[in-house]
Amino acid sequence: MTLVLPPRLTASARTLRDTAEGRGLPVVQLTDHSVPADLSVAGLRAHVHLHAGPTFADAVAPALGIAPLEAPADWLAGLPDVFVRRDIRAVPIREAYALRRPAFVKSPNDKGIPALVYADGSRLPGPDAVDPETVVLVSDVVTLEAEYRLYVLDGRVHTGSRYAASGRLALAPLSASAEAFGADLLAAAGHTLPSAIVVDAGLDDAGRWMVIEANAAWASGCYMSDPERALDVVLRSAGPAALLTERDAAFVR
């Protein structure tokens, strides 16, 4: 089992690198989008895993035989209201241009459309910059008191941590209430997610828990999560396509 990393490492990537090396796993940091021949041969491809951003993953995963898992683009919009506490729609960006109110808009699974509160639809990237059929998530604007990252493996919260408070970076251990909310969510909707994924959850200013979004574990920062358990999720989330289960095949990026 080999963990492949991109040329530039985030703090999270360095933590996962050190954790993998502590397990005795080989770690390869690529210098660019080129995949060395010794990693792309069939025998080795059966053991290669990835931790990297979406753009880099898109460039190298096919050559490495890796199947990166992610949530469906409309996953958040399809959750019951009790888990989101706000109106959320997955629509082509051409429809979002008609917005005449402030809204939080983002790309579902990457950073193609910056995740921001836009004063109205005219502030979004225009058709000269993005395909009008590009799907975006449009949601009501909410105020969050605390935000947590939950690493999910096989339908359970495997580890996690707080990463923000009142909109600012504020690392802290995973709270019991955040973990309990994650358990409730996964009991109801875990079947709609791949076996390895990250879910961000928040507590609003009215004391209500809500799902913020789902993120690919292979591209997520681990903050104060247990790095050993976070690595478990990362390895499953972007591993050999030959080892994909029938369940996860529907969630390949």
Tab-separated table of C-alpha atoms in Angstrom:
chain	number	residue	atom	x	y	z
A	1	MET	CA	0.000	0.000	0.000
A	2	THR	CA	1.532	3.326	-1.157
A	3	LEU	CA	0.248	6.845	-0.439
A	4	VAL	CA	0.769	9.337	-3.272
A	5	LEU	CA	0.906	13.069	-2.493
A	6	PRO	CA	1.053	16.212	-4.692
A	7	PRO	CA	4.055	18.538	-5.093
A	8	ARG	CA	2.839	21.082	-2.540
A	9	LEU	CA	1.742	19.776	0.832
A	10	THR	CA	-0.782	21.342	3.170
A	11	ALA	CA	-0.366	20.960	6.915
A	12	SER	CA	-2.922	18.152	6.755
A	13	ALA	CA	-1.019	16.365	3.996
A	14	ARG	CA	2.179	16.557	6.038
A	15	THR	CA	0.348	15.074	9.031
A	16	LEU	CA	-1.058	12.230	6.951
A	17	ARG	CA	2.355	11.669	5.342
A	18	ASP	CA	3.986	11.336	8.744
A	19	THR	CA	1.183	9.055	9.938
A	20	ALA	CA	1.504	6.818	6.891
A	21	GLU	CA	5.276	6.614	7.310
A	22	GLY	CA	4.736	5.774	10.977
A	23	ARG	CA	2.709	2.772	9.826
A	24	GLY	CA	5.531	1.747	7.539
A	25	LEU	CA	3.653	2.670	4.363
A	26	PRO	CA	5.678	3.931	1.387
A	27	VAL	CA	4.911	7.584	0.575
A	28	VAL	CA	5.588	9.116	-2.844
A	29	GLN	CA	5.406	12.889	-3.363
A	30	LEU	CA	5.071	13.634	-7.074
A	31	THR	CA	6.898	16.644	-8.496
A	32	ASP	CA	4.235	17.425	-11.122
A	33	HIS	CA	1.253	15.825	-12.891
A	34	SER	CA	3.500	13.192	-14.470
A	35	VAL	CA	3.129	9.692	-13.056
A	36	PRO	CA	6.369	7.688	-12.789
A	37	ALA	CA	6.328	4.455	-14.757
A	38	ASP	CA	7.010	2.388	-11.654
A	39	LEU	CA	3.749	3.634	-10.106
A	40	SER	CA	1.598	3.112	-13.190
A	41	VAL	CA	2.446	-0.526	-13.870
A	42	ALA	CA	-0.453	-2.877	-13.242
A	43	GLY	CA	1.107	-4.701	-10.309
A	44	LEU	CA	1.736	-1.555	-8.295
A	45	ARG	CA	-1.521	0.177	-9.234
A	46	ALA	CA	-3.370	-2.380	-7.115
A	47	HIS	CA	-1.836	-0.822	-4.001
A	48	VAL	CA	-1.788	2.948	-4.652
A	49	HIS	CA	-3.844	5.505	-2.729
A	50	LEU	CA	-4.045	9.298	-3.013
A	51	HIS	CA	-4.382	12.431	-0.897
A	52	ALA	CA	-4.539	15.602	-3.021
A	53	GLY	CA	-6.749	18.429	-4.254
A	54	PRO	CA	-9.391	17.797	-6.940
A	55	THR	CA	-7.425	19.283	-9.851
A	56	PHE	CA	-4.349	17.191	-9.111
A	57	ALA	CA	-6.450	14.092	-8.457
A	58	ASP	CA	-8.223	14.499	-11.795
A	59	ALA	CA	-4.846	14.653	-13.530
A	60	VAL	CA	-3.179	11.634	-11.926
A	61	ALA	CA	-5.880	9.283	-10.627
A	62	PRO	CA	-6.620	7.621	-14.002
A	63	ALA	CA	-2.956	6.804	-14.623
A	64	LEU	CA	-2.624	5.463	-11.086
A	65	GLY	CA	-5.743	3.323	-11.366
A	66	ILE	CA	-7.319	5.173	-8.433
A	67	ALA	CA	-11.068	5.601	-7.978
A	68	PRO	CA	-11.669	8.769	-5.885
A	69	LEU	CA	-14.977	8.692	-4.016
A	70	GLU	CA	-17.242	11.700	-3.501
A	71	ALA	CA	-20.830	12.509	-2.595
A	72	PRO	CA	-23.389	13.035	-5.385
A	73	ALA	CA	-23.518	16.657	-6.567
A	74	ASP	CA	-27.095	17.050	-5.318
A	75	TRP	CA	-26.610	15.159	-2.034
A	76	LEU	CA	-26.952	18.157	0.261
A	77	ALA	CA	-30.047	19.446	-1.546
A	78	GLY	CA	-31.752	16.080	-1.119
A	79	LEU	CA	-31.396	15.805	2.652
A	80	PRO	CA	-34.496	16.145	4.877
A	81	ASP	CA	-34.981	19.601	6.379
A	82	VAL	CA	-34.240	18.332	9.883
A	83	PHE	CA	-30.618	17.844	8.810
A	84	VAL	CA	-30.083	21.073	6.847
A	85	ARG	CA	-32.411	23.665	8.466
A	86	ARG	CA	-32.392	25.863	5.360
A	87	ASP	CA	-33.495	25.912	1.753
A	88	ILE	CA	-30.857	24.333	-0.512
A	89	ARG	CA	-31.131	23.748	-4.252
A	90	ALA	CA	-28.807	22.138	-6.776
A	91	VAL	CA	-29.299	24.067	-10.030
A	92	PRO	CA	-27.412	24.985	-13.221
A	93	ILE	CA	-25.589	28.249	-12.648
A	94	ARG	CA	-27.667	29.845	-15.422
A	95	GLU	CA	-30.665	29.578	-13.075
A	96	ALA	CA	-28.683	31.040	-10.191
A	97	TYR	CA	-28.041	34.173	-12.277
A	98	ALA	CA	-31.700	35.089	-11.668
A	99	LEU	CA	-31.221	35.370	-7.890
A	100	ARG	CA	-32.258	38.764	-6.555
A	101	ARG	CA	-31.351	38.160	-2.930
A	102	PRO	CA	-28.230	37.244	-0.985
A	103	ALA	CA	-27.453	33.524	-1.130
A	104	PHE	CA	-24.608	31.189	-0.316
A	105	VAL	CA	-23.430	29.564	-3.556
A	106	LYS	CA	-20.714	26.982	-4.156
A	107	SER	CA	-19.636	24.114	-6.365
A	108	PRO	CA	-20.813	20.774	-4.946
A	109	ASN	CA	-17.491	18.896	-4.990
A	110	ASP	CA	-14.663	21.280	-5.824
A	111	LYS	CA	-13.770	24.955	-5.725
A	112	GLY	CA	-14.727	25.851	-9.296
A	113	ILE	CA	-17.322	28.328	-8.026
A	114	PRO	CA	-15.933	29.991	-4.882
A	115	ALA	CA	-18.012	29.217	-1.788
A	116	LEU	CA	-19.272	32.681	-0.848
A	117	VAL	CA	-22.319	34.698	0.082
A	118	TYR	CA	-23.239	36.496	-3.152
A	119	ALA	CA	-25.350	39.652	-2.925
A	120	ASP	CA	-27.352	38.413	-5.921
A	121	GLY	CA	-26.957	36.259	-9.024
A	122	SER	CA	-25.240	38.998	-10.992
A	123	ARG	CA	-22.164	38.624	-8.748
A	124	LEU	CA	-21.560	35.004	-9.796
A	125	PRO	CA	-18.914	34.133	-12.415
A	126	GLY	CA	-20.513	34.819	-15.801
A	127	PRO	CA	-21.067	32.580	-18.843
A	128	ASP	CA	-17.771	33.813	-20.276
A	129	ALA	CA	-16.000	32.141	-17.333
A	130	VAL	CA	-18.109	29.047	-16.637
A	131	ASP	CA	-20.379	26.691	-18.575
A	132	PRO	CA	-23.995	27.799	-17.924
A	133	GLU	CA	-24.953	24.163	-17.229
A	134	THR	CA	-22.459	23.888	-14.356
A	135	VAL	CA	-24.334	22.719	-11.264
A	136	VAL	CA	-24.072	24.846	-8.143
A	137	LEU	CA	-25.564	24.591	-4.675
A	138	VAL	CA	-27.658	27.611	-3.689
A	139	SER	CA	-28.673	27.940	-0.051
A	140	ASP	CA	-30.048	30.398	2.438
A	141	VAL	CA	-27.458	32.331	4.407
A	142	VAL	CA	-27.022	31.069	7.986
A	143	THR	CA	-24.871	32.130	10.938
A	144	LEU	CA	-22.870	29.301	12.488
A	145	GLU	CA	-21.486	29.368	15.986
A	146	ALA	CA	-19.314	26.286	15.526
A	147	GLU	CA	-18.266	24.052	12.618
A	148	TYR	CA	-17.075	20.458	12.823
A	149	ARG	CA	-15.476	17.990	10.426
A	150	LEU	CA	-16.597	14.371	10.667
A	151	TYR	CA	-14.594	11.600	9.027
A	152	VAL	CA	-17.045	8.868	8.072
A	153	LEU	CA	-16.119	5.223	7.468
A	154	ASP	CA	-18.672	2.506	6.754
A	155	GLY	CA	-21.584	4.612	7.938
A	156	ARG	CA	-20.064	5.677	11.262
A	157	VAL	CA	-18.190	8.722	12.550
A	158	HIS	CA	-14.601	7.450	12.645
A	159	THR	CA	-12.971	10.640	13.949
A	160	GLY	CA	-13.406	14.399	13.703
A	161	SER	CA	-12.738	17.804	15.183
A	162	ARG	CA	-13.999	21.341	15.412
A	163	TYR	CA	-12.393	23.645	12.877
A	164	ALA	CA	-14.184	26.984	13.287
A	165	ALA	CA	-16.119	29.086	15.768
A	166	SER	CA	-18.086	32.200	14.794
A	167	GLY	CA	-16.618	32.004	11.310
A	168	ARG	CA	-12.988	31.897	12.388
A	169	LEU	CA	-10.482	29.082	12.534
A	170	ALA	CA	-10.740	27.565	16.027
A	171	LEU	CA	-9.479	24.011	16.405
A	172	ALA	CA	-10.819	21.803	19.174
A	173	PRO	CA	-11.606	18.127	19.768
A	174	LEU	CA	-14.805	16.596	18.448
A	175	SER	CA	-17.706	17.292	20.801
A	176	ALA	CA	-20.129	14.609	21.940
A	177	SER	CA	-23.071	16.550	20.513
A	178	ALA	CA	-21.423	16.899	17.089
A	179	GLU	CA	-20.675	13.175	17.033
A	180	ALA	CA	-24.255	12.399	18.083
A	181	PHE	CA	-25.624	14.571	15.267
A	182	GLY	CA	-23.360	12.767	12.824
A	183	ALA	CA	-24.640	9.410	14.072
A	184	ASP	CA	-28.248	10.511	13.590
A	185	LEU	CA	-27.496	11.771	10.086
A	186	LEU	CA	-25.733	8.570	9.079
A	187	ALA	CA	-28.497	6.388	10.505
A	188	ALA	CA	-30.963	8.208	8.250
A	189	ALA	CA	-28.862	8.982	5.175
A	190	GLY	CA	-25.609	7.038	5.395
A	191	HIS	CA	-26.703	4.861	2.468
A	192	THR	CA	-26.619	7.954	0.223
A	193	LEU	CA	-22.886	8.451	0.804
A	194	PRO	CA	-19.789	6.455	-0.157
A	195	SER	CA	-18.187	4.266	2.496
A	196	ALA	CA	-15.447	6.866	3.098
A	197	ILE	CA	-16.294	10.559	3.100
A	198	VAL	CA	-16.043	13.743	5.149
A	199	VAL	CA	-19.159	15.547	6.372
A	200	ASP	CA	-18.997	19.056	7.794
A	201	ALA	CA	-21.662	19.961	10.353
A	202	GLY	CA	-22.421	23.189	12.180
A	203	LEU	CA	-24.318	24.585	15.126
A	204	ASP	CA	-26.278	27.721	14.272
A	205	ASP	CA	-27.036	30.740	16.456
A	206	ALA	CA	-30.356	29.154	17.471
A	207	GLY	CA	-28.608	26.053	18.800
A	208	ARG	CA	-29.645	23.815	15.903
A	209	TRP	CA	-27.336	21.286	14.266
A	210	MET	CA	-27.160	21.191	10.475
A	211	VAL	CA	-25.111	19.635	7.697
A	212	ILE	CA	-22.850	22.184	6.025
A	213	GLU	CA	-21.603	19.994	3.186
A	214	ALA	CA	-19.948	16.712	2.262
A	215	ASN	CA	-16.333	16.699	1.085
A	216	ALA	CA	-14.070	14.109	-0.463
A	217	ALA	CA	-11.902	12.703	2.326
A	218	TRP	CA	-8.949	12.430	-0.062
A	219	ALA	CA	-8.978	16.236	-0.484
A	220	SER	CA	-9.878	17.350	3.051
A	221	GLY	CA	-7.861	18.801	5.905
A	222	CYS	CA	-7.908	16.776	9.110
A	223	TYR	CA	-7.493	19.636	11.625
A	224	MET	CA	-7.481	18.051	15.117
A	225	SER	CA	-8.947	14.715	14.029
A	226	ASP	CA	-7.074	11.594	15.107
A	227	PRO	CA	-4.597	11.307	12.205
A	228	GLU	CA	-4.499	7.513	12.350
A	229	ARG	CA	-8.266	7.282	11.990
A	230	ALA	CA	-8.377	10.084	9.413
A	231	LEU	CA	-5.812	8.156	7.364
A	232	ASP	CA	-8.067	5.085	7.487
A	233	VAL	CA	-10.785	7.123	5.782
A	234	VAL	CA	-8.433	8.753	3.267
A	235	LEU	CA	-6.986	5.413	2.146
A	236	ARG	CA	-10.466	3.998	1.535
A	237	SER	CA	-11.684	7.171	-0.186
A	238	ALA	CA	-9.083	7.134	-2.983
A	239	GLY	CA	-7.771	3.653	-3.542
A	240	PRO	CA	-7.387	1.104	-6.332
A	241	ALA	CA	-10.332	0.948	-8.726
A	242	ALA	CA	-9.817	-2.804	-8.885
A	243	LEU	CA	-10.810	-3.056	-5.215
A	244	LEU	CA	-14.008	-0.996	-5.487
A	245	THR	CA	-17.051	-2.529	-3.868
A	246	GLU	CA	-20.332	-2.609	-5.761
A	247	ARG	CA	-21.709	-0.129	-3.241
A	248	ASP	CA	-18.966	2.444	-3.810
A	249	ALA	CA	-18.899	2.152	-7.596
A	250	ALA	CA	-21.764	4.652	-7.825
A	251	PHE	CA	-19.739	7.321	-5.992
A	252	VAL	CA	-16.572	7.461	-8.100
A	253	ARG	CA	-15.676	11.007	-9.165
